[in-house]
Amino acid sequence: MSKSSSSAKFEVAIVGLGYVGVPLALGFAEAGCRTLGFDINSERDLELQRGKSPFKHIASERIAKAIDDGMLEFTTNRSLLSQSEAIIVCVPTPLRSHQDPNLSHILEVAEGIGPYLRDGMLVSLESTTYPGTTRGEFRAMLERHSGLKAGTDFHLCFSPEREDPGNAMSKLREVPKVVGGFTAGCMEKAVSLYEKAVDTVVPVHNCDTAEAVKLTENIFRFTNIALVNELKEIYAQLDVDIWEVIEAAKTKPFGFMPFYPGPGVGGHCIPVDPYYLTWKAREFGIDCRFIELAGQVNRSMPGYVANHLLEAMNDRGQLLHGSSVLVVGVAYKSDVSDDRESPSYHVMDILQQKGAKVDYYDPHVLTIGPDRGQWAGCHSICWDLDVLQHYAAAVVCTAHAAVNYEELADTVPLIVDACNVVPKNRHARVVSA
């Protein structure tokens, strides 16, 4: 295989400028690599070209500085990808309506970048998927549209993203990077690239293994969240506080890792990734009973939370039907604006189906995006005591630090708290869910 041309304008190009792609591009640029960011979304591209961050947890000043230093460029011109030594793909891999994998985004990218591959170039896939995708469908599409052969003419690898938006510990440089190559030569090329931006690179046997690593990480979280959600239901019947149990249990210095209950699971990974494996396993006649059961438990949580409100209002001689209810938090986790797969929307759906008049408050999601069903285009209420006092009840689904829970508990008479953040010594009746 010929070596990548040292005259290439960019050392790396990032395809897909979302929650994974933007910090990845920024990380490589800050590590001294000439980096190109590519996305078909022209609005996102223009925003980044102006040095403006699309995400609250990434400072615009960092992007602007990388651009000013000449280390970072953004474009919607796909042909510029040919001027890079490596291309990293990090686009969504969602589920279809029946929880089967949707590889359309990565296959469209492979088709689009294929004509711009050159001898010696590296292509790295970071989008979460089932084992066999990189060496199978993704490779085949690249080869078909480039006329080149992976492992012979160009390098190919899989390296799972480990981005955790809003987590101060999620820093590209410091989080070890798993890499699996299509061939030994592909692995060597991939390790050489990632070592420029990451302190610790962890090579594994092949692409399939690297794909399995990411699924295992997220299935571990998915099943443990389901376990603690089930324990929450059991302990509630025994009049035991699950939150106190977890706080005490985690004082053990070995053999226990804390997971916390909530209204369900959300985000781009946890509710999605496990089903990539269960779908693939069916090809071999294997039923993933443990994972499927965890999914059933987690999917039941929005109903569990909504029913707690219904029962609490019945206890007070109030009807949920016709009552105004405020849902606090539609982001899928604390202190971020990401509302993908958020269980809050399921809670809102159920409450509305039961006849409640539902509004929401979220300081990070001021307007709900166009792909959120019936809630698309809705706006967060203004946090005002005169406004809050008109609600018969509130349901806390996301524990944002910016929310004044004491004011909430002093103003709204009934609160269902799925996050254990509302003080119980205020005026409101607070029900844990």
Short mmCIF file of C-alpha atoms in Angstrom, two decimals:
data_model
loop_
_atom_site.label_atom_id
_atom_site.label_comp_id
_atom_site.label_asym_id
_atom_site.label_seq_id
_atom_site.Cartn_x
_atom_site.Cartn_y
_atom_site.Cartn_z
CA MET A 1 0.00 0.00 0.00
CA SER A 2 1.29 3.42 -0.87
CA LYS A 3 1.74 5.93 1.89
CA SER A 4 -0.59 8.87 2.38
CA SER A 5 0.69 11.98 0.70
CA SER A 6 2.49 14.32 3.07
CA SER A 7 1.24 17.19 0.93
CA ALA A 8 -2.36 16.63 2.06
CA LYS A 9 -3.85 19.85 3.39
CA PHE A 10 -5.53 18.16 6.37
CA GLU A 11 -4.29 15.43 8.67
CA VAL A 12 -7.82 14.41 9.56
CA ALA A 13 -11.38 15.15 8.41
CA ILE A 14 -14.39 14.61 10.64
CA VAL A 15 -17.65 13.69 8.90
CA GLY A 16 -20.70 14.49 11.04
CA LEU A 17 -20.59 17.56 13.28
CA GLY A 18 -22.87 16.57 16.13
CA TYR A 19 -22.27 15.81 19.81
CA VAL A 20 -19.42 13.46 18.84
CA GLY A 21 -17.96 15.12 15.77
CA VAL A 22 -17.53 18.66 17.09
CA PRO A 23 -15.48 17.78 20.19
CA LEU A 24 -13.51 15.25 18.12
CA ALA A 25 -12.61 17.86 15.50
CA LEU A 26 -11.75 20.35 18.22
CA GLY A 27 -9.62 17.80 20.06
CA PHE A 28 -7.54 16.97 17.00
CA ALA A 29 -7.13 20.67 16.14
CA GLU A 30 -6.00 21.52 19.66
CA ALA A 31 -3.53 18.63 19.46
CA GLY A 32 -1.87 20.37 16.51
CA CYS A 33 -3.51 18.44 13.67
CA ARG A 34 -4.82 20.31 10.65
CA THR A 35 -8.49 19.33 10.85
CA LEU A 36 -11.46 19.62 8.51
CA GLY A 37 -15.03 19.34 9.77
CA PHE A 38 -17.66 18.27 7.24
CA ASP A 39 -21.44 18.16 7.55
CA ILE A 40 -24.27 18.31 5.03
CA ASN A 41 -26.13 20.64 7.40
CA SER A 42 -25.27 24.08 6.02
CA GLU A 43 -26.70 25.91 9.05
CA ARG A 44 -24.48 23.91 11.41
CA ASP A 45 -21.51 24.48 9.12
CA LEU A 46 -22.03 28.26 8.97
CA GLU A 47 -22.47 28.40 12.73
CA LEU A 48 -19.15 26.63 13.27
CA GLN A 49 -17.38 28.68 10.61
CA ARG A 50 -18.28 31.75 12.64
CA GLY A 51 -16.63 30.15 15.67
CA LYS A 52 -19.91 29.61 17.45
CA SER A 53 -20.39 26.39 19.37
CA PRO A 54 -23.72 24.60 18.84
CA PHE A 55 -23.45 23.04 22.30
CA LYS A 56 -23.44 24.69 25.71
CA HIS A 57 -20.81 22.33 27.12
CA ILE A 58 -18.27 23.36 24.44
CA ALA A 59 -17.02 26.95 24.64
CA SER A 60 -17.25 28.96 21.44
CA GLU A 61 -13.90 30.53 22.31
CA ARG A 62 -12.15 27.17 21.84
CA ILE A 63 -13.59 26.75 18.35
CA ALA A 64 -12.82 30.33 17.37
CA LYS A 65 -9.22 30.01 18.57
CA ALA A 66 -8.66 26.76 16.63
CA ILE A 67 -9.98 28.46 13.50
CA ASP A 68 -7.83 31.57 14.06
CA ASP A 69 -4.77 29.36 14.60
CA GLY A 70 -5.36 27.80 11.20
CA MET A 71 -5.88 24.32 12.64
CA LEU A 72 -9.62 23.94 12.04
CA GLU A 73 -11.89 24.49 9.05
CA PHE A 74 -15.52 23.59 8.37
CA THR A 75 -17.19 22.88 5.05
CA THR A 76 -20.15 21.39 3.24
CA ASN A 77 -17.95 20.72 0.20
CA ARG A 78 -17.48 16.95 0.16
CA SER A 79 -14.69 17.12 -2.42
CA LEU A 80 -12.37 18.70 0.17
CA LEU A 81 -12.28 15.34 1.94
CA SER A 82 -9.84 14.16 -0.73
CA GLN A 83 -7.32 16.61 0.72
CA SER A 84 -7.16 14.78 4.05
CA GLU A 85 -4.93 11.91 5.15
CA ALA A 86 -7.72 10.36 7.22
CA ILE A 87 -11.50 10.52 7.45
CA ILE A 88 -13.37 9.80 10.68
CA VAL A 89 -17.10 9.10 10.37
CA CYS A 90 -19.34 9.84 13.34
CA VAL A 91 -22.95 10.07 12.20
CA PRO A 92 -26.06 8.70 13.95
CA THR A 93 -27.04 5.04 13.94
CA PRO A 94 -30.64 5.15 15.20
CA LEU A 95 -33.29 2.46 15.36
CA ARG A 96 -36.18 1.93 12.99
CA SER A 97 -39.75 1.74 14.31
CA HIS A 98 -39.45 -1.96 15.18
CA GLN A 99 -36.13 -1.56 17.02
CA ASP A 100 -34.01 -2.86 14.17
CA PRO A 101 -30.77 -1.08 13.19
CA ASN A 102 -30.86 1.83 10.78
CA LEU A 103 -27.50 1.99 9.01
CA SER A 104 -28.70 4.43 6.35
CA HIS A 105 -26.62 7.35 7.63
CA ILE A 106 -23.28 5.53 7.64
CA LEU A 107 -23.96 3.86 4.30
CA GLU A 108 -24.88 7.20 2.74
CA VAL A 109 -21.62 8.63 4.08
CA ALA A 110 -19.66 5.69 2.66
CA GLU A 111 -21.31 6.24 -0.70
CA GLY A 112 -20.60 9.97 -0.56
CA ILE A 113 -16.95 9.80 0.47
CA GLY A 114 -16.05 6.80 -1.67
CA PRO A 115 -15.21 8.85 -4.78
CA TYR A 116 -12.78 10.99 -2.74
CA LEU A 117 -10.71 8.19 -1.21
CA ARG A 118 -7.04 8.04 -2.21
CA ASP A 119 -4.36 5.39 -1.91
CA GLY A 120 -3.05 5.21 1.64
CA MET A 121 -5.94 7.10 3.21
CA LEU A 122 -7.44 5.93 6.51
CA VAL A 123 -11.19 5.70 7.10
CA SER A 124 -12.32 5.25 10.70
CA LEU A 125 -15.92 4.57 11.67
CA GLU A 126 -16.94 5.75 15.15
CA SER A 127 -20.73 5.35 14.89
CA THR A 128 -22.04 2.65 17.21
CA THR A 129 -23.14 -0.51 15.43
CA TYR A 130 -23.21 -4.30 15.67
CA PRO A 131 -20.06 -6.42 15.12
CA GLY A 132 -19.39 -7.00 11.45
CA THR A 133 -20.65 -3.66 10.11
CA THR A 134 -17.26 -2.07 9.43
CA ARG A 135 -15.76 -5.05 7.59
CA GLY A 136 -19.14 -5.83 6.01
CA GLU A 137 -21.67 -3.26 4.80
CA PHE A 138 -19.51 -0.18 5.43
CA ARG A 139 -16.42 -1.60 3.70
CA ALA A 140 -18.44 -2.89 0.76
CA MET A 141 -20.00 0.53 0.17
CA LEU A 142 -16.63 2.29 0.37
CA GLU A 143 -15.04 -0.16 -2.06
CA ARG A 144 -17.97 0.02 -4.48
CA HIS A 145 -17.84 3.80 -4.78
CA SER A 146 -14.06 4.26 -4.62
CA GLY A 147 -12.82 1.41 -6.79
CA LEU A 148 -10.23 0.76 -4.05
CA LYS A 149 -9.76 -2.22 -1.74
CA ALA A 150 -9.69 -1.90 2.05
CA GLY A 151 -6.47 -3.25 3.54
CA THR A 152 -4.78 -3.05 0.15
CA ASP A 153 -5.40 0.44 -1.23
CA PHE A 154 -6.80 2.24 1.80
CA HIS A 155 -6.85 1.63 5.55
CA LEU A 156 -10.02 0.89 7.52
CA CYS A 157 -10.76 0.72 11.23
CA PHE A 158 -13.47 1.04 13.87
CA SER A 159 -12.96 3.16 16.99
CA PRO A 160 -16.02 3.62 19.22
CA GLU A 161 -16.79 7.13 20.38
CA ARG A 162 -16.77 7.66 24.13
CA GLU A 163 -18.19 11.16 24.30
CA ASP A 164 -20.35 12.04 27.31
CA PRO A 165 -21.80 15.55 26.85
CA GLY A 166 -21.71 17.67 29.96
CA ASN A 167 -19.38 15.32 31.86
CA ALA A 168 -16.23 17.15 32.96
CA MET A 169 -14.35 13.84 32.80
CA SER A 170 -15.20 13.40 29.11
CA LYS A 171 -12.08 14.85 27.51
CA LEU A 172 -10.78 13.42 24.25
CA ARG A 173 -7.16 13.57 25.37
CA GLU A 174 -7.76 11.74 28.65
CA VAL A 175 -10.29 9.04 27.73
CA PRO A 176 -8.58 5.87 26.40
CA LYS A 177 -9.41 5.17 22.75
CA VAL A 178 -10.24 1.65 21.62
CA VAL A 179 -9.21 0.87 18.04
CA GLY A 180 -9.74 -2.21 15.89
CA GLY A 181 -8.25 -2.46 12.39
CA PHE A 182 -9.41 -4.38 9.32
CA THR A 183 -5.82 -5.60 8.91
CA ALA A 184 -2.64 -5.28 10.94
CA GLY A 185 -1.55 -2.46 8.64
CA CYS A 186 -4.88 -0.70 9.14
CA MET A 187 -4.43 -1.00 12.89
CA GLU A 188 -0.96 0.53 12.76
CA LYS A 189 -2.23 3.47 10.71
CA ALA A 190 -5.21 4.02 13.02
CA VAL A 191 -3.14 3.91 16.21
CA SER A 192 -0.72 6.40 14.69
CA LEU A 193 -3.59 8.81 13.99
CA TYR A 194 -5.36 8.60 17.33
CA GLU A 195 -2.12 8.83 19.32
CA LYS A 196 -1.84 12.41 18.09
CA ALA A 197 -4.93 13.45 20.06
CA VAL A 198 -5.37 10.78 22.76
CA ASP A 199 -2.92 9.84 25.51
CA THR A 200 -3.88 6.15 25.63
CA VAL A 201 -4.85 4.08 22.59
CA VAL A 202 -6.14 0.55 23.24
CA PRO A 203 -5.68 -1.75 20.22
CA VAL A 204 -8.01 -4.75 19.99
CA HIS A 205 -8.00 -7.78 17.70
CA ASN A 206 -10.14 -6.42 14.87
CA CYS A 207 -13.03 -4.15 13.90
CA ASP A 208 -15.64 -6.61 15.21
CA THR A 209 -14.07 -6.61 18.66
CA ALA A 210 -13.98 -2.82 18.80
CA GLU A 211 -17.65 -2.70 17.77
CA ALA A 212 -18.49 -5.18 20.54
CA VAL A 213 -16.61 -3.08 23.12
CA LYS A 214 -18.95 -0.13 22.63
CA LEU A 215 -22.07 -2.28 22.76
CA THR A 216 -20.83 -3.96 25.95
CA GLU A 217 -20.15 -0.63 27.66
CA ASN A 218 -23.65 0.64 26.98
CA ILE A 219 -25.48 -2.64 27.59
CA PHE A 220 -23.77 -2.73 30.99
CA ARG A 221 -25.28 0.66 31.81
CA PHE A 222 -28.65 -0.19 30.24
CA THR A 223 -29.14 -3.36 32.29
CA ASN A 224 -27.90 -1.88 35.55
CA ILE A 225 -30.22 1.11 35.19
CA ALA A 226 -33.06 -1.36 34.65
CA LEU A 227 -32.02 -3.26 37.76
CA VAL A 228 -32.06 -0.18 39.97
CA ASN A 229 -35.37 0.94 38.44
CA GLU A 230 -36.87 -2.41 39.39
CA LEU A 231 -35.40 -2.17 42.88
CA LYS A 232 -36.98 1.28 43.17
CA GLU A 233 -40.43 -0.23 42.63
CA ILE A 234 -39.83 -3.02 45.13
CA TYR A 235 -38.35 -0.81 47.85
CA ALA A 236 -41.16 1.72 47.44
CA GLN A 237 -43.63 -1.00 48.46
CA LEU A 238 -41.43 -1.81 51.46
CA ASP A 239 -41.27 1.89 52.43
CA VAL A 240 -37.50 1.93 51.81
CA ASP A 241 -35.84 4.92 50.09
CA ILE A 242 -33.86 3.62 47.10
CA TRP A 243 -31.73 6.78 47.05
CA GLU A 244 -30.64 6.29 50.66
CA VAL A 245 -29.91 2.64 49.91
CA ILE A 246 -27.64 3.55 47.00
CA GLU A 247 -25.79 6.26 48.95
CA ALA A 248 -25.06 3.78 51.74
CA ALA A 249 -24.18 0.90 49.41
CA LYS A 250 -21.64 2.94 47.47
CA THR A 251 -19.56 3.45 50.62
CA LYS A 252 -18.33 -0.11 50.06
CA PRO A 253 -14.91 0.29 48.39
CA PHE A 254 -15.26 -2.81 46.22
CA GLY A 255 -17.92 -4.97 44.58
CA PHE A 256 -20.51 -2.21 44.06
CA MET A 257 -20.96 0.50 41.43
CA PRO A 258 -23.77 3.02 41.89
CA PHE A 259 -26.48 3.39 39.26
CA TYR A 260 -29.51 5.61 39.79
CA PRO A 261 -33.20 5.26 38.96
CA GLY A 262 -35.18 7.69 36.88
CA PRO A 263 -38.12 8.14 34.49
CA GLY A 264 -36.46 5.89 31.89
CA VAL A 265 -33.36 6.05 29.73
CA GLY A 266 -32.52 8.58 27.03
CA GLY A 267 -29.75 9.89 24.83
CA HIS A 268 -28.18 8.72 21.61
CA CYS A 269 -26.61 5.55 23.04
CA ILE A 270 -28.20 3.84 26.03
CA PRO A 271 -31.77 3.34 24.72
CA VAL A 272 -30.52 2.40 21.23
CA ASP A 273 -27.28 0.43 21.29
CA PRO A 274 -28.50 -2.71 23.11
CA TYR A 275 -30.96 -3.41 20.31
CA TYR A 276 -28.19 -3.46 17.73
CA LEU A 277 -26.89 -6.56 19.48
CA THR A 278 -30.26 -8.21 20.09
CA TRP A 279 -31.09 -7.77 16.39
CA LYS A 280 -27.77 -9.26 15.30
CA ALA A 281 -28.09 -12.12 17.78
CA ARG A 282 -31.38 -13.23 16.20
CA GLU A 283 -29.43 -13.95 13.02
CA PHE A 284 -27.82 -16.80 14.98
CA GLY A 285 -31.03 -17.91 16.68
CA ILE A 286 -30.05 -16.36 20.02
CA ASP A 287 -32.63 -14.64 22.22
CA CYS A 288 -31.10 -11.88 24.37
CA ARG A 289 -33.54 -12.38 27.20
CA PHE A 290 -31.62 -10.39 29.78
CA ILE A 291 -31.25 -7.34 27.54
CA GLU A 292 -34.87 -7.53 26.35
CA LEU A 293 -36.09 -7.71 29.95
CA ALA A 294 -34.01 -4.67 30.86
CA GLY A 295 -35.61 -2.86 27.95
CA GLN A 296 -39.09 -3.74 29.20
CA VAL A 297 -38.28 -2.39 32.67
CA ASN A 298 -36.78 0.86 31.36
CA ARG A 299 -39.63 1.44 28.91
CA SER A 300 -42.15 1.04 31.72
CA MET A 301 -40.68 3.87 33.79
CA PRO A 302 -42.51 6.81 32.16
CA GLY A 303 -45.80 5.07 32.93
CA TYR A 304 -44.63 4.37 36.47
CA VAL A 305 -43.88 8.07 37.00
CA ALA A 306 -47.15 9.23 35.43
CA ASN A 307 -49.18 6.79 37.54
CA HIS A 308 -47.55 8.13 40.69
CA LEU A 309 -48.92 11.55 39.83
CA LEU A 310 -52.36 10.13 39.09
CA GLU A 311 -52.45 8.28 42.43
CA ALA A 312 -51.12 11.27 44.37
CA MET A 313 -53.81 13.52 42.91
CA ASN A 314 -56.49 10.94 43.68
CA ASP A 315 -55.25 10.86 47.28
CA ARG A 316 -55.81 14.61 47.43
CA GLY A 317 -59.28 14.33 45.93
CA GLN A 318 -58.14 15.93 42.66
CA LEU A 319 -58.60 14.83 39.08
CA LEU A 320 -55.63 14.64 36.76
CA HIS A 321 -58.01 15.15 33.84
CA GLY A 322 -58.26 18.88 33.21
CA SER A 323 -55.43 19.78 35.62
CA SER A 324 -52.40 21.82 34.58
CA VAL A 325 -49.19 19.88 35.04
CA LEU A 326 -45.63 21.12 34.61
CA VAL A 327 -42.91 18.69 33.50
CA VAL A 328 -39.51 19.92 34.67
CA GLY A 329 -36.73 18.86 32.32
CA VAL A 330 -37.00 17.44 28.82
CA ALA A 331 -33.26 16.93 28.21
CA TYR A 332 -32.33 13.29 28.66
CA LYS A 333 -29.76 14.08 31.38
CA SER A 334 -28.68 16.84 33.72
CA ASP A 335 -27.31 20.17 32.53
CA VAL A 336 -27.27 19.50 28.78
CA SER A 337 -29.56 20.51 25.92
CA ASP A 338 -29.63 17.04 24.32
CA ASP A 339 -33.20 15.71 24.34
CA ARG A 340 -32.72 12.71 22.05
CA GLU A 341 -34.81 9.70 23.15
CA SER A 342 -35.70 11.57 26.33
CA PRO A 343 -38.20 9.69 28.53
CA SER A 344 -39.67 13.06 29.49
CA TYR A 345 -41.61 13.11 26.23
CA HIS A 346 -43.16 9.73 27.04
CA VAL A 347 -44.19 11.05 30.45
CA MET A 348 -45.74 14.08 28.76
CA ASP A 349 -47.56 11.87 26.24
CA ILE A 350 -49.07 9.73 28.98
CA LEU A 351 -50.15 12.70 31.07
CA GLN A 352 -51.80 14.32 28.07
CA GLN A 353 -53.54 11.06 27.17
CA LYS A 354 -54.96 11.06 30.70
CA GLY A 355 -56.43 14.51 30.11
CA ALA A 356 -53.85 16.73 31.77
CA LYS A 357 -52.86 20.11 30.36
CA VAL A 358 -49.09 19.68 30.01
CA ASP A 359 -46.40 22.37 29.85
CA TYR A 360 -42.68 22.03 30.39
CA TYR A 361 -39.76 23.97 31.79
CA ASP A 362 -36.16 23.35 30.78
CA PRO A 363 -33.47 26.06 30.96
CA HIS A 364 -31.41 24.18 28.36
CA VAL A 365 -34.18 23.32 25.87
CA LEU A 366 -36.05 26.55 25.24
CA THR A 367 -37.84 25.23 22.16
CA ILE A 368 -38.53 21.60 21.31
CA GLY A 369 -37.08 20.51 17.97
CA PRO A 370 -39.02 19.48 14.87
CA ASP A 371 -38.55 15.73 15.31
CA ARG A 372 -40.26 15.39 18.70
CA GLY A 373 -43.74 14.50 17.52
CA GLN A 374 -46.65 16.46 18.92
CA TRP A 375 -44.35 18.50 21.17
CA ALA A 376 -42.33 19.93 18.28
CA GLY A 377 -42.22 23.71 18.40
CA CYS A 378 -43.42 23.98 22.00
CA HIS A 379 -41.62 26.49 24.18
CA SER A 380 -40.42 26.25 27.76
CA ILE A 381 -42.43 28.37 30.18
CA CYS A 382 -40.72 31.32 31.82
CA TRP A 383 -39.64 30.58 35.39
CA ASP A 384 -41.92 32.99 37.24
CA LEU A 385 -43.65 32.44 40.57
CA ASP A 386 -46.89 33.92 39.26
CA VAL A 387 -46.78 31.40 36.42
CA LEU A 388 -45.81 28.44 38.60
CA GLN A 389 -48.69 28.93 41.02
CA HIS A 390 -51.19 28.09 38.29
CA TYR A 391 -50.02 24.45 38.13
CA ALA A 392 -51.78 21.80 40.18
CA ALA A 393 -48.69 19.58 40.07
CA ALA A 394 -45.19 19.21 38.67
CA VAL A 395 -43.18 16.20 37.59
CA VAL A 396 -39.38 16.43 37.80
CA CYS A 397 -37.83 14.28 35.06
CA THR A 398 -34.36 15.84 34.69
CA ALA A 399 -32.16 17.11 37.52
CA HIS A 400 -30.84 20.38 36.09
CA ALA A 401 -28.66 22.32 38.52
CA ALA A 402 -30.08 25.61 37.22
CA VAL A 403 -33.59 24.84 38.50
CA ASN A 404 -34.62 26.33 41.84
CA TYR A 405 -36.32 23.32 43.41
CA GLU A 406 -37.03 25.14 46.66
CA GLU A 407 -39.09 27.74 44.79
CA LEU A 408 -40.83 24.94 42.93
CA ALA A 409 -41.71 23.20 46.20
CA ASP A 410 -42.91 26.45 47.76
CA THR A 411 -45.17 27.30 44.82
CA VAL A 412 -46.57 24.09 43.32
CA PRO A 413 -48.62 22.07 45.84
CA LEU A 414 -47.80 18.56 44.54
CA ILE A 415 -44.55 17.34 43.02
CA VAL A 416 -43.62 13.93 41.69
CA ASP A 417 -39.84 13.73 41.85
CA ALA A 418 -38.13 11.08 39.69
CA CYS A 419 -34.66 12.51 40.36
CA ASN A 420 -34.49 12.95 44.15
CA VAL A 421 -33.74 16.68 43.92
CA VAL A 422 -36.79 18.40 45.44
CA PRO A 423 -36.48 19.24 49.15
CA LYS A 424 -39.14 17.50 51.21
CA ASN A 425 -39.25 20.08 54.00
CA ARG A 426 -41.04 22.75 51.99
CA HIS A 427 -44.73 23.44 51.41
CA ALA A 428 -45.40 20.97 48.62
CA ARG A 429 -46.21 17.34 49.02
CA VAL A 430 -43.29 15.55 47.34
CA VAL A 431 -43.75 12.04 46.02
CA SER A 432 -40.74 10.00 44.95
CA ALA A 433 -41.13 8.05 41.71
#
